[in-house]
Amino acid sequence: MSLFQASFEVQSAAVRVRFGEGIRRQISSEVERLGRKRALVLSTPPQADAAMEVAADLNGLAAGIFTKATMHTPVDVTAEALEHAGAVEADCLVALGGGSTVGLGKAIAYQTDLPQIVVPTTYAGSEATAILGQTQNGVKTTVTDPRIQPEVILYDAELVRTLPVAMTVTSALNAMAHAAEALYAQNRNPMSTMIAIEGLKAFAAALPRVLDNPDDLTARGETLYGAWLCGTVLGQVGMALHHKLCHTLGGSFDLPHAETHAVVLPHAIAFNARAVPDLLAPVTEIFGGSNPGRALFDFAKSIGSPLALRELGLKQDDLSTAAELATRKPYWNPQPVTRPAINELLLAAWAGGPPAA
Ligand code: NAD
């Protein structure tokens, strides 16, 4: 059966995407292609050496380096980066890193409209969306704007080879969460569903191979392909309960981003499978098992993912506040979101057992 829907809308961004081992060495040709001459290279502090290599490769097209990108894009770091970009007269941005560095580039572009070249080093997928999450005084807000969408993405498998195994696992599950929720998004369309299914298939096929041999560049490349697809659907359709729970747990309890996604995903999907079993059927087709939540739980367990929110530092006493916050202004969700149901879901995710079917 095809994925045809009788009525739908598709909104795609004009993004140039290039894949290939070593493709990061072609950033200078992308800067030239954009007609720019003064790139500001961005990274986190631990990735400063890689940023310096990129700047050296830019052969005179690098105007400066800013290596203070921070998780959740604090606005004070953005202000400092904006000042630096102005001081070096940057006319474009090169972000090398995961969602934190990509977030900083997006925050600068949102205010300056400088074009962005992104070279992702995790699977988070932020490079493929026009969404920016930023924090001020501990409060995270999200904004969507065409200026935020990066213009060029270069996916280089050699760069994810250094991603530690634990982060490889959680970052992949973070990406898969975008695709899983895209399957039942209210504004899904046949193309977003195709992309989501292919993204999940890429991770199912390649992630076990990466974990067997983290230096397997073909498998690393396939996981990056999955990340691109999963990020692309995140940019195209709305997310639901799973993302709401993760934003609440990350924003209000400071739980780590990718790990939280990894733990919550099977529970959120099991919950929603009660309402939309047919839309989630591709998950069991891809990962096996009797139901989508259990299939994702077993897959996460088999690849050594954290399985319990308590392992991430959440206290049992915090569960009722988390449930209250997550249900106060819920996102649209296929299964009705009630306080008792979310209490139950969070308790199961906190304890770390398989999700209730
Ligand atoms: P991250 O960017 O914070 O990276 C985590 C750590 O891993 C950092 O210290 C980084 O330097 C290091 N690292 C990254 N790649 C590495 C590599 N290949 N080798 C060695 N170390 C590496 O983590 P993330 O999970 O990619 O991003 C999380 C952030 O992205 C969150 O703030 C989240 O909200 C945001 N995000 C935004 C979107 C969006 O569309 N707006 C989508 C997904 C995630």
mmCIF file of C-alpha atoms and ligand atoms in Angstrom:
data_model
loop_
_atom_site.group_PDB
_atom_site.id
_atom_site.type_symbol
_atom_site.label_atom_id
_atom_site.label_comp_id
_atom_site.label_asym_id
_atom_site.label_seq_id
_atom_site.Cartn_x
_atom_site.Cartn_y
_atom_site.Cartn_z
ATOM 1 C CA MET A 1 0.000 0.000 0.000
ATOM 2 C CA SER A 2 1.331 3.463 -0.832
ATOM 3 C CA LEU A 3 1.591 6.264 1.716
ATOM 4 C CA PHE A 4 -0.888 8.425 -0.215
ATOM 5 C CA GLN A 5 -3.080 10.825 1.793
ATOM 6 C CA ALA A 6 -6.134 12.453 0.214
ATOM 7 C CA SER A 7 -5.112 15.898 1.393
ATOM 8 C CA PHE A 8 -1.765 17.276 2.559
ATOM 9 C CA GLU A 9 0.655 20.188 2.487
ATOM 10 C CA VAL A 10 4.446 20.056 2.171
ATOM 11 C CA GLN A 11 6.825 22.852 3.089
ATOM 12 C CA SER A 12 10.481 22.157 2.270
ATOM 13 C CA ALA A 13 13.435 24.450 2.873
ATOM 14 C CA ALA A 14 15.984 25.189 0.137
ATOM 15 C CA VAL A 15 19.038 23.564 1.667
ATOM 16 C CA ARG A 16 22.196 22.376 -0.067
ATOM 17 C CA VAL A 17 23.309 19.013 1.390
ATOM 18 C CA ARG A 18 26.562 17.229 0.601
ATOM 19 C CA PHE A 19 27.706 13.867 1.923
ATOM 20 C CA GLY A 20 31.165 12.313 1.829
ATOM 21 C CA GLU A 21 34.167 11.232 3.847
ATOM 22 C CA GLY A 22 36.527 14.211 4.119
ATOM 23 C CA ILE A 23 33.951 16.637 2.666
ATOM 24 C CA ARG A 24 34.706 19.116 5.497
ATOM 25 C CA ARG A 25 37.845 19.988 3.523
ATOM 26 C CA GLN A 26 35.587 21.558 0.906
ATOM 27 C CA ILE A 27 34.114 24.208 3.195
ATOM 28 C CA SER A 28 36.128 26.908 1.420
ATOM 29 C CA SER A 29 34.446 26.120 -1.899
ATOM 30 C CA GLU A 30 31.060 26.426 -0.163
ATOM 31 C CA VAL A 31 32.046 29.821 1.284
ATOM 32 C CA GLU A 32 33.042 30.940 -2.223
ATOM 33 C CA ARG A 33 29.833 29.531 -3.673
ATOM 34 C CA LEU A 34 27.892 31.738 -1.253
ATOM 35 C CA GLY A 35 29.940 34.691 -2.502
ATOM 36 C CA ARG A 36 31.419 35.264 0.967
ATOM 37 C CA LYS A 37 34.986 35.960 2.119
ATOM 38 C CA ARG A 38 35.007 36.157 5.938
ATOM 39 C CA ALA A 39 33.768 33.040 7.741
ATOM 40 C CA LEU A 40 33.402 32.885 11.515
ATOM 41 C CA VAL A 41 34.059 29.285 12.641
ATOM 42 C CA LEU A 42 32.051 28.107 15.679
ATOM 43 C CA SER A 43 32.556 25.173 18.057
ATOM 44 C CA THR A 44 32.267 24.088 21.698
ATOM 45 C CA PRO A 45 35.412 24.315 23.858
ATOM 46 C CA PRO A 46 36.188 20.550 23.528
ATOM 47 C CA GLN A 47 36.019 20.816 19.722
ATOM 48 C CA ALA A 48 38.245 23.912 19.469
ATOM 49 C CA ASP A 49 41.095 21.942 17.829
ATOM 50 C CA ALA A 50 38.795 20.676 15.080
ATOM 51 C CA ALA A 51 37.523 24.255 14.582
ATOM 52 C CA MET A 52 41.096 25.483 14.236
ATOM 53 C CA GLU A 53 41.776 22.823 11.596
ATOM 54 C CA VAL A 54 38.721 23.999 9.685
ATOM 55 C CA ALA A 55 39.855 27.631 9.948
ATOM 56 C CA ALA A 56 43.322 26.678 8.670
ATOM 57 C CA ASP A 57 41.739 24.775 5.744
ATOM 58 C CA LEU A 58 39.738 27.876 4.828
ATOM 59 C CA ASN A 59 42.874 29.440 3.331
ATOM 60 C CA GLY A 60 42.331 33.081 4.143
ATOM 61 C CA LEU A 61 38.522 32.842 4.081
ATOM 62 C CA ALA A 62 38.374 32.501 7.898
ATOM 63 C CA ALA A 63 37.757 35.782 9.703
ATOM 64 C CA GLY A 64 37.843 34.290 13.194
ATOM 65 C CA ILE A 65 37.010 31.430 15.558
ATOM 66 C CA PHE A 66 34.550 31.428 18.469
ATOM 67 C CA THR A 67 34.729 28.270 20.588
ATOM 68 C CA LYS A 68 32.316 28.903 23.467
ATOM 69 C CA ALA A 69 29.151 27.224 22.141
ATOM 70 C CA THR A 70 27.139 25.875 25.083
ATOM 71 C CA MET A 71 24.254 23.407 25.507
ATOM 72 C CA HIS A 72 20.775 24.998 25.177
ATOM 73 C CA THR A 73 22.149 28.198 23.546
ATOM 74 C CA PRO A 74 22.290 30.660 26.464
ATOM 75 C CA VAL A 75 21.563 34.189 25.214
ATOM 76 C CA ASP A 76 24.629 35.682 26.940
ATOM 77 C CA VAL A 77 26.937 33.396 24.915
ATOM 78 C CA THR A 78 25.082 34.440 21.761
ATOM 79 C CA ALA A 79 25.567 38.107 22.673
ATOM 80 C CA GLU A 80 29.318 37.561 23.055
ATOM 81 C CA ALA A 81 29.482 35.658 19.756
ATOM 82 C CA LEU A 82 27.519 38.410 17.980
ATOM 83 C CA GLU A 83 29.982 40.987 19.241
ATOM 84 C CA HIS A 84 32.874 38.842 18.010
ATOM 85 C CA ALA A 85 31.199 38.338 14.622
ATOM 86 C CA GLY A 86 30.837 42.116 14.295
ATOM 87 C CA ALA A 87 34.407 42.790 15.411
ATOM 88 C CA VAL A 88 35.897 40.417 12.809
ATOM 89 C CA GLU A 89 33.389 41.555 10.154
ATOM 90 C CA ALA A 90 32.159 38.021 9.546
ATOM 91 C CA ASP A 91 29.998 37.622 6.433
ATOM 92 C CA CYS A 92 29.091 33.963 6.964
ATOM 93 C CA LEU A 93 29.139 31.271 9.670
ATOM 94 C CA VAL A 94 30.684 27.807 9.766
ATOM 95 C CA ALA A 95 29.334 25.705 12.647
ATOM 96 C CA LEU A 96 31.282 22.525 13.366
ATOM 97 C CA GLY A 97 29.702 20.380 16.068
ATOM 98 C CA GLY A 98 26.500 19.004 17.549
ATOM 99 C CA GLY A 99 23.227 20.712 18.366
ATOM 100 C CA SER A 100 24.872 23.157 20.767
ATOM 101 C CA THR A 101 27.221 24.632 18.158
ATOM 102 C CA VAL A 102 24.557 24.524 15.456
ATOM 103 C CA GLY A 103 22.251 26.321 17.906
ATOM 104 C CA LEU A 104 24.780 29.120 18.375
ATOM 105 C CA GLY A 105 25.135 29.565 14.598
ATOM 106 C CA LYS A 106 21.343 29.679 14.254
ATOM 107 C CA ALA A 107 21.055 32.232 17.070
ATOM 108 C CA ILE A 108 23.596 34.502 15.325
ATOM 109 C CA ALA A 109 21.885 34.024 11.945
ATOM 110 C CA TYR A 110 18.488 34.822 13.470
ATOM 111 C CA GLN A 111 19.775 38.274 14.386
ATOM 112 C CA THR A 112 22.106 38.950 11.435
ATOM 113 C CA ASP A 113 20.768 36.777 8.586
ATOM 114 C CA LEU A 114 24.360 35.633 7.909
ATOM 115 C CA PRO A 115 24.375 32.445 5.808
ATOM 116 C CA GLN A 116 25.339 29.264 7.658
ATOM 117 C CA ILE A 117 27.436 26.295 6.595
ATOM 118 C CA VAL A 118 26.968 23.487 9.110
ATOM 119 C CA VAL A 119 29.223 20.487 9.574
ATOM 120 C CA PRO A 120 27.400 18.210 12.069
ATOM 121 C CA THR A 121 29.347 15.935 14.410
ATOM 122 C CA THR A 122 26.396 14.337 16.242
ATOM 123 C CA TYR A 123 23.062 12.917 15.091
ATOM 124 C CA ALA A 124 20.848 15.561 16.793
ATOM 125 C CA GLY A 125 19.580 16.899 13.447
ATOM 126 C CA SER A 126 19.314 20.581 14.357
ATOM 127 C CA GLU A 127 21.168 21.520 11.149
ATOM 128 C CA ALA A 128 18.124 20.487 9.107
ATOM 129 C CA THR A 129 15.551 22.704 10.859
ATOM 130 C CA ALA A 130 14.558 26.371 11.065
ATOM 131 C CA ILE A 131 13.956 25.931 14.816
ATOM 132 C CA LEU A 132 16.078 27.631 17.478
ATOM 133 C CA GLY A 133 15.844 26.791 21.185
ATOM 134 C CA GLN A 134 17.596 29.268 23.450
ATOM 135 C CA THR A 135 17.786 29.846 27.202
ATOM 136 C CA GLN A 136 17.622 32.942 29.344
ATOM 137 C CA ASN A 137 17.584 32.804 33.153
ATOM 138 C CA GLY A 138 17.094 29.036 32.978
ATOM 139 C CA VAL A 139 13.994 29.296 30.778
ATOM 140 C CA LYS A 140 14.150 27.688 27.331
ATOM 141 C CA THR A 141 12.058 29.186 24.536
ATOM 142 C CA THR A 142 11.760 28.104 20.929
ATOM 143 C CA VAL A 143 11.453 30.236 17.819
ATOM 144 C CA THR A 144 11.013 29.222 14.165
ATOM 145 C CA ASP A 145 12.095 31.561 11.374
ATOM 146 C CA PRO A 146 13.472 31.136 7.831
ATOM 147 C CA ARG A 147 16.640 33.064 8.830
ATOM 148 C CA ILE A 148 17.429 30.255 11.290
ATOM 149 C CA GLN A 149 17.544 27.522 8.608
ATOM 150 C CA PRO A 150 21.163 26.721 7.669
ATOM 151 C CA GLU A 151 21.818 27.099 3.930
ATOM 152 C CA VAL A 152 24.488 24.394 3.515
ATOM 153 C CA ILE A 153 25.064 21.102 5.363
ATOM 154 C CA LEU A 154 28.204 19.017 4.888
ATOM 155 C CA TYR A 155 27.952 15.507 6.352
ATOM 156 C CA ASP A 156 31.389 13.962 6.879
ATOM 157 C CA ALA A 157 31.462 10.476 8.437
ATOM 158 C CA GLU A 158 35.063 10.999 9.582
ATOM 159 C CA LEU A 159 33.809 13.606 12.060
ATOM 160 C CA VAL A 160 31.363 11.315 13.885
ATOM 161 C CA ARG A 161 34.035 8.641 14.274
ATOM 162 C CA THR A 162 35.225 10.476 17.430
ATOM 163 C CA LEU A 163 31.750 10.560 18.965
ATOM 164 C CA PRO A 164 32.085 8.418 22.134
ATOM 165 C CA VAL A 165 30.049 5.187 22.086
ATOM 166 C CA ALA A 166 27.667 6.306 24.857
ATOM 167 C CA MET A 167 26.900 9.526 22.982
ATOM 168 C CA THR A 168 26.617 7.674 19.688
ATOM 169 C CA VAL A 169 23.804 5.604 21.223
ATOM 170 C CA THR A 170 21.874 8.434 22.872
ATOM 171 C CA SER A 171 22.338 10.885 20.005
ATOM 172 C CA ALA A 172 21.019 8.252 17.573
ATOM 173 C CA LEU A 173 17.953 7.640 19.752
ATOM 174 C CA ASN A 174 17.452 11.421 19.937
ATOM 175 C CA ALA A 175 17.378 11.487 16.122
ATOM 176 C CA MET A 176 15.089 8.454 15.917
ATOM 177 C CA ALA A 177 12.633 10.215 18.234
ATOM 178 C CA HIS A 178 12.073 12.898 15.573
ATOM 179 C CA ALA A 179 11.187 10.240 13.005
ATOM 180 C CA ALA A 180 9.019 8.189 15.371
ATOM 181 C CA GLU A 181 6.896 11.229 16.264
ATOM 182 C CA ALA A 182 6.772 12.326 12.606
ATOM 183 C CA LEU A 183 4.915 9.077 11.812
ATOM 184 C CA TYR A 184 1.816 10.329 13.646
ATOM 185 C CA ALA A 185 2.294 14.108 13.312
ATOM 186 C CA GLN A 186 -0.962 15.934 12.760
ATOM 187 C CA ASN A 187 0.516 17.700 9.690
ATOM 188 C CA ARG A 188 2.373 14.653 8.333
ATOM 189 C CA ASN A 189 2.418 14.093 4.586
ATOM 190 C CA PRO A 190 3.444 11.142 2.397
ATOM 191 C CA MET A 191 6.923 12.579 1.938
ATOM 192 C CA SER A 192 7.546 13.178 5.664
ATOM 193 C CA THR A 193 6.408 9.620 6.374
ATOM 194 C CA MET A 194 8.762 8.223 3.707
ATOM 195 C CA ILE A 195 11.634 10.234 5.135
ATOM 196 C CA ALA A 196 10.854 9.154 8.707
ATOM 197 C CA ILE A 197 10.701 5.468 7.776
ATOM 198 C CA GLU A 198 13.971 5.655 5.823
ATOM 199 C CA GLY A 199 15.638 7.491 8.727
ATOM 200 C CA LEU A 200 14.598 4.774 11.190
ATOM 201 C CA LYS A 201 15.744 2.061 8.776
ATOM 202 C CA ALA A 202 19.169 3.691 8.418
ATOM 203 C CA PHE A 203 19.721 3.694 12.187
ATOM 204 C CA ALA A 204 18.349 0.149 12.618
ATOM 205 C CA ALA A 205 20.749 -1.117 9.974
ATOM 206 C CA ALA A 206 23.862 0.908 10.744
ATOM 207 C CA LEU A 207 23.900 1.588 14.479
ATOM 208 C CA PRO A 208 24.694 -2.009 15.553
ATOM 209 C CA ARG A 209 27.553 -1.991 12.978
ATOM 210 C CA VAL A 210 28.905 1.288 14.354
ATOM 211 C CA LEU A 211 28.843 -0.150 17.869
ATOM 212 C CA ASP A 212 30.688 -3.276 16.688
ATOM 213 C CA ASN A 213 33.311 -1.064 15.077
ATOM 214 C CA PRO A 214 33.080 2.686 15.801
ATOM 215 C CA ASP A 215 35.709 3.280 13.070
ATOM 216 C CA ASP A 216 33.518 1.725 10.340
ATOM 217 C CA LEU A 217 33.128 4.825 8.193
ATOM 218 C CA THR A 218 30.513 3.303 5.900
ATOM 219 C CA ALA A 219 28.299 2.520 8.889
ATOM 220 C CA ARG A 220 29.042 5.939 10.423
ATOM 221 C CA GLY A 221 28.028 7.506 7.100
ATOM 222 C CA GLU A 222 24.762 5.572 7.103
ATOM 223 C CA THR A 223 23.954 6.795 10.623
ATOM 224 C CA LEU A 224 24.629 10.384 9.494
ATOM 225 C CA TYR A 225 22.275 9.748 6.583
ATOM 226 C CA GLY A 226 19.690 8.668 9.196
ATOM 227 C CA ALA A 227 20.391 11.841 11.182
ATOM 228 C CA TRP A 228 19.830 14.012 8.118
ATOM 229 C CA LEU A 229 16.496 12.305 7.362
ATOM 230 C CA CYS A 230 15.321 12.444 10.974
ATOM 231 C CA GLY A 231 16.367 16.111 11.273
ATOM 232 C CA THR A 232 14.586 16.889 8.019
ATOM 233 C CA VAL A 233 11.246 15.552 9.273
ATOM 234 C CA LEU A 234 11.746 17.401 12.543
ATOM 235 C CA GLY A 235 11.877 20.563 10.430
ATOM 236 C CA GLN A 236 8.801 19.625 8.395
ATOM 237 C CA VAL A 237 6.153 18.414 10.848
ATOM 238 C CA GLY A 238 5.031 19.041 14.411
ATOM 239 C CA MET A 239 6.249 16.993 17.360
ATOM 240 C CA ALA A 240 4.048 15.688 20.170
ATOM 241 C CA LEU A 241 4.130 14.189 23.675
ATOM 242 C CA HIS A 242 7.629 12.713 23.475
ATOM 243 C CA HIS A 243 9.259 16.064 22.661
ATOM 244 C CA LYS A 244 7.080 17.874 25.220
ATOM 245 C CA LEU A 245 8.214 15.476 27.967
ATOM 246 C CA CYS A 246 11.887 15.843 26.962
ATOM 247 C CA HIS A 247 11.691 19.640 26.810
ATOM 248 C CA THR A 248 10.100 19.670 30.264
ATOM 249 C CA LEU A 249 12.673 17.309 31.763
ATOM 250 C CA GLY A 250 15.603 19.123 30.106
ATOM 251 C CA GLY A 251 14.346 22.640 30.740
ATOM 252 C CA SER A 252 13.057 22.313 34.309
ATOM 253 C CA PHE A 253 15.213 19.518 35.767
ATOM 254 C CA ASP A 254 18.393 20.070 33.744
ATOM 255 C CA LEU A 255 18.465 16.484 32.491
ATOM 256 C CA PRO A 256 20.905 15.877 29.606
ATOM 257 C CA HIS A 257 19.301 16.325 26.178
ATOM 258 C CA ALA A 258 20.127 13.183 24.174
ATOM 259 C CA GLU A 259 20.008 10.797 27.159
ATOM 260 C CA THR A 260 16.544 12.034 28.125
ATOM 261 C CA HIS A 261 15.271 11.415 24.594
ATOM 262 C CA ALA A 262 16.782 7.927 24.687
ATOM 263 C CA VAL A 263 15.018 6.967 27.923
ATOM 264 C CA VAL A 264 11.614 8.537 27.235
ATOM 265 C CA LEU A 265 11.174 7.411 23.604
ATOM 266 C CA PRO A 266 9.902 3.820 24.140
ATOM 267 C CA HIS A 267 7.450 5.001 26.807
ATOM 268 C CA ALA A 268 6.029 7.875 24.744
ATOM 269 C CA ILE A 269 5.706 5.668 21.676
ATOM 270 C CA ALA A 270 4.026 2.838 23.639
ATOM 271 C CA PHE A 271 1.567 5.406 25.025
ATOM 272 C CA ASN A 272 0.720 6.784 21.576
ATOM 273 C CA ALA A 273 0.575 3.345 19.955
ATOM 274 C CA ARG A 274 -2.682 2.834 21.885
ATOM 275 C CA ALA A 275 -4.246 5.579 19.731
ATOM 276 C CA VAL A 276 -2.456 5.119 16.390
ATOM 277 C CA PRO A 277 -1.218 1.515 16.101
ATOM 278 C CA ASP A 278 -1.378 1.575 12.298
ATOM 279 C CA LEU A 279 0.704 4.744 11.949
ATOM 280 C CA LEU A 280 3.353 3.257 14.239
ATOM 281 C CA ALA A 281 3.376 -0.152 12.548
ATOM 282 C CA PRO A 282 6.577 0.752 10.612
ATOM 283 C CA VAL A 283 8.425 0.812 13.953
ATOM 284 C CA THR A 284 7.713 -2.852 14.642
ATOM 285 C CA GLU A 285 8.351 -3.721 11.000
ATOM 286 C CA ILE A 286 11.802 -2.133 11.260
ATOM 287 C CA PHE A 287 12.833 -3.121 14.800
ATOM 288 C CA GLY A 288 10.787 -6.325 15.314
ATOM 289 C CA GLY A 289 8.828 -7.129 18.471
ATOM 290 C CA SER A 290 5.202 -7.225 19.445
ATOM 291 C CA ASN A 291 4.490 -3.484 19.729
ATOM 292 C CA PRO A 292 6.298 -0.233 18.808
ATOM 293 C CA GLY A 293 7.172 0.849 22.363
ATOM 294 C CA ARG A 294 8.553 -2.557 23.282
ATOM 295 C CA ALA A 295 10.443 -2.750 19.979
ATOM 296 C CA LEU A 296 12.196 0.561 20.723
ATOM 297 C CA PHE A 297 12.859 -0.435 24.346
ATOM 298 C CA ASP A 298 14.472 -3.713 23.276
ATOM 299 C CA PHE A 299 16.515 -1.954 20.582
ATOM 300 C CA ALA A 300 17.674 0.734 23.067
ATOM 301 C CA LYS A 301 18.601 -1.963 25.595
ATOM 302 C CA SER A 302 20.492 -3.995 22.985
ATOM 303 C CA ILE A 303 22.676 -1.008 22.104
ATOM 304 C CA GLY A 304 23.455 -0.164 25.743
ATOM 305 C CA SER A 305 21.280 2.929 26.099
ATOM 306 C CA PRO A 306 20.411 4.330 29.530
ATOM 307 C CA LEU A 307 16.885 3.107 30.288
ATOM 308 C CA ALA A 308 15.835 4.945 33.448
ATOM 309 C CA LEU A 309 15.326 8.618 34.287
ATOM 310 C CA ARG A 310 16.654 7.872 37.773
ATOM 311 C CA GLU A 311 20.029 6.993 36.152
ATOM 312 C CA LEU A 312 20.045 10.542 34.718
ATOM 313 C CA GLY A 313 19.637 12.089 38.165
ATOM 314 C CA LEU A 314 15.875 12.722 38.295
ATOM 315 C CA LYS A 315 14.479 12.282 41.827
ATOM 316 C CA GLN A 316 11.289 10.300 42.350
ATOM 317 C CA ASP A 317 9.916 13.313 44.242
ATOM 318 C CA ASP A 318 10.223 15.390 41.046
ATOM 319 C CA LEU A 319 7.936 13.118 39.016
ATOM 320 C CA SER A 320 4.653 14.745 39.997
ATOM 321 C CA THR A 321 5.992 18.259 39.245
ATOM 322 C CA ALA A 322 7.287 16.991 35.885
ATOM 323 C CA ALA A 323 3.868 15.487 35.091
ATOM 324 C CA GLU A 324 2.172 18.734 36.096
ATOM 325 C CA LEU A 325 4.484 20.835 33.897
ATOM 326 C CA ALA A 326 4.209 18.467 30.932
ATOM 327 C CA THR A 327 0.416 18.451 31.014
ATOM 328 C CA ARG A 328 -0.166 22.150 31.756
ATOM 329 C CA LYS A 329 0.163 23.287 28.138
ATOM 330 C CA PRO A 330 0.414 20.003 26.225
ATOM 331 C CA TYR A 331 1.402 19.811 22.521
ATOM 332 C CA TRP A 332 -1.175 18.199 20.252
ATOM 333 C CA ASN A 333 -0.956 14.419 20.778
ATOM 334 C CA PRO A 334 -2.793 11.453 19.226
ATOM 335 C CA GLN A 335 -3.545 9.852 22.609
ATOM 336 C CA PRO A 336 -5.283 12.180 25.113
ATOM 337 C CA VAL A 337 -2.742 13.549 27.595
ATOM 338 C CA THR A 338 -4.094 13.264 31.136
ATOM 339 C CA ARG A 339 -2.275 13.853 34.384
ATOM 340 C CA PRO A 340 -2.753 10.266 35.749
ATOM 341 C CA ALA A 341 -1.569 8.751 32.442
ATOM 342 C CA ILE A 342 1.543 10.943 32.369
ATOM 343 C CA ASN A 343 2.250 10.175 36.045
ATOM 344 C CA GLU A 344 2.193 6.487 35.146
ATOM 345 C CA LEU A 345 4.337 6.974 32.017
ATOM 346 C CA LEU A 346 6.962 9.011 33.871
ATOM 347 C CA LEU A 347 7.098 6.564 36.768
ATOM 348 C CA ALA A 348 7.779 3.707 34.322
ATOM 349 C CA ALA A 349 10.464 5.755 32.517
ATOM 350 C CA TRP A 350 11.990 6.715 35.872
ATOM 351 C CA ALA A 351 12.164 3.081 37.012
ATOM 352 C CA GLY A 352 13.575 1.851 33.700
ATOM 353 C CA GLY A 353 11.481 -1.239 32.977
ATOM 354 C CA PRO A 354 9.797 -1.910 29.623
ATOM 355 C CA PRO A 355 6.891 0.389 28.754
ATOM 356 C CA ALA A 356 3.302 -0.669 29.436
ATOM 357 C CA ALA A 357 1.711 -1.771 26.152
HETATM 358 P P1 NAD B 1 26.133 18.857 21.903
HETATM 359 O O1 NAD B 1 26.235 19.630 20.661
HETATM 360 O O2 NAD B 1 25.843 19.613 23.176
HETATM 361 O O3 NAD B 1 27.466 18.014 22.108
HETATM 362 C C1 NAD B 1 27.699 17.354 23.351
HETATM 363 C C2 NAD B 1 29.202 17.256 23.617
HETATM 364 O O4 NAD B 1 29.783 16.354 22.675
HETATM 365 C C3 NAD B 1 29.910 18.599 23.423
HETATM 366 O O5 NAD B 1 30.904 18.722 24.399
HETATM 367 C C4 NAD B 1 30.545 18.455 22.048
HETATM 368 O O6 NAD B 1 31.693 19.236 21.894
HETATM 369 C C5 NAD B 1 30.860 16.969 22.019
HETATM 370 N N1 NAD B 1 30.907 16.422 20.663
HETATM 371 C C6 NAD B 1 30.049 16.654 19.660
HETATM 372 N N2 NAD B 1 30.397 15.944 18.576
HETATM 373 C C7 NAD B 1 31.491 15.237 18.903
HETATM 374 C C8 NAD B 1 32.304 14.302 18.212
HETATM 375 N N3 NAD B 1 32.040 13.918 16.961
HETATM 376 N N4 NAD B 1 33.371 13.782 18.858
HETATM 377 C C9 NAD B 1 33.638 14.132 20.140
HETATM 378 N N5 NAD B 1 32.895 14.980 20.858
HETATM 379 C C10 NAD B 1 31.830 15.535 20.242
HETATM 380 O O7 NAD B 1 25.038 17.689 21.814
HETATM 381 P P2 NAD B 1 23.797 17.428 20.842
HETATM 382 O O8 NAD B 1 23.018 16.350 21.495
HETATM 383 O O9 NAD B 1 24.229 17.261 19.458
HETATM 384 O O10 NAD B 1 22.976 18.789 20.890
HETATM 385 C C11 NAD B 1 22.111 19.089 21.957
HETATM 386 C C12 NAD B 1 21.526 20.473 21.765
HETATM 387 O O11 NAD B 1 20.964 20.578 20.455
HETATM 388 C C13 NAD B 1 20.413 20.786 22.738
HETATM 389 O O12 NAD B 1 20.562 22.127 23.196
HETATM 390 C C14 NAD B 1 19.157 20.646 21.901
HETATM 391 O O13 NAD B 1 18.094 21.419 22.388
HETATM 392 C C15 NAD B 1 19.640 21.092 20.555
HETATM 393 N N6 NAD B 1 18.847 20.558 19.423
HETATM 394 C C16 NAD B 1 18.155 21.464 18.679
HETATM 395 C C17 NAD B 1 17.408 21.028 17.604
HETATM 396 C C18 NAD B 1 16.662 22.043 16.764
HETATM 397 O O14 NAD B 1 16.120 21.699 15.704
HETATM 398 N N7 NAD B 1 16.612 23.287 17.183
HETATM 399 C C19 NAD B 1 17.358 19.671 17.250
HETATM 400 C C20 NAD B 1 18.083 18.764 18.030
HETATM 401 C C21 NAD B 1 18.840 19.230 19.125
#
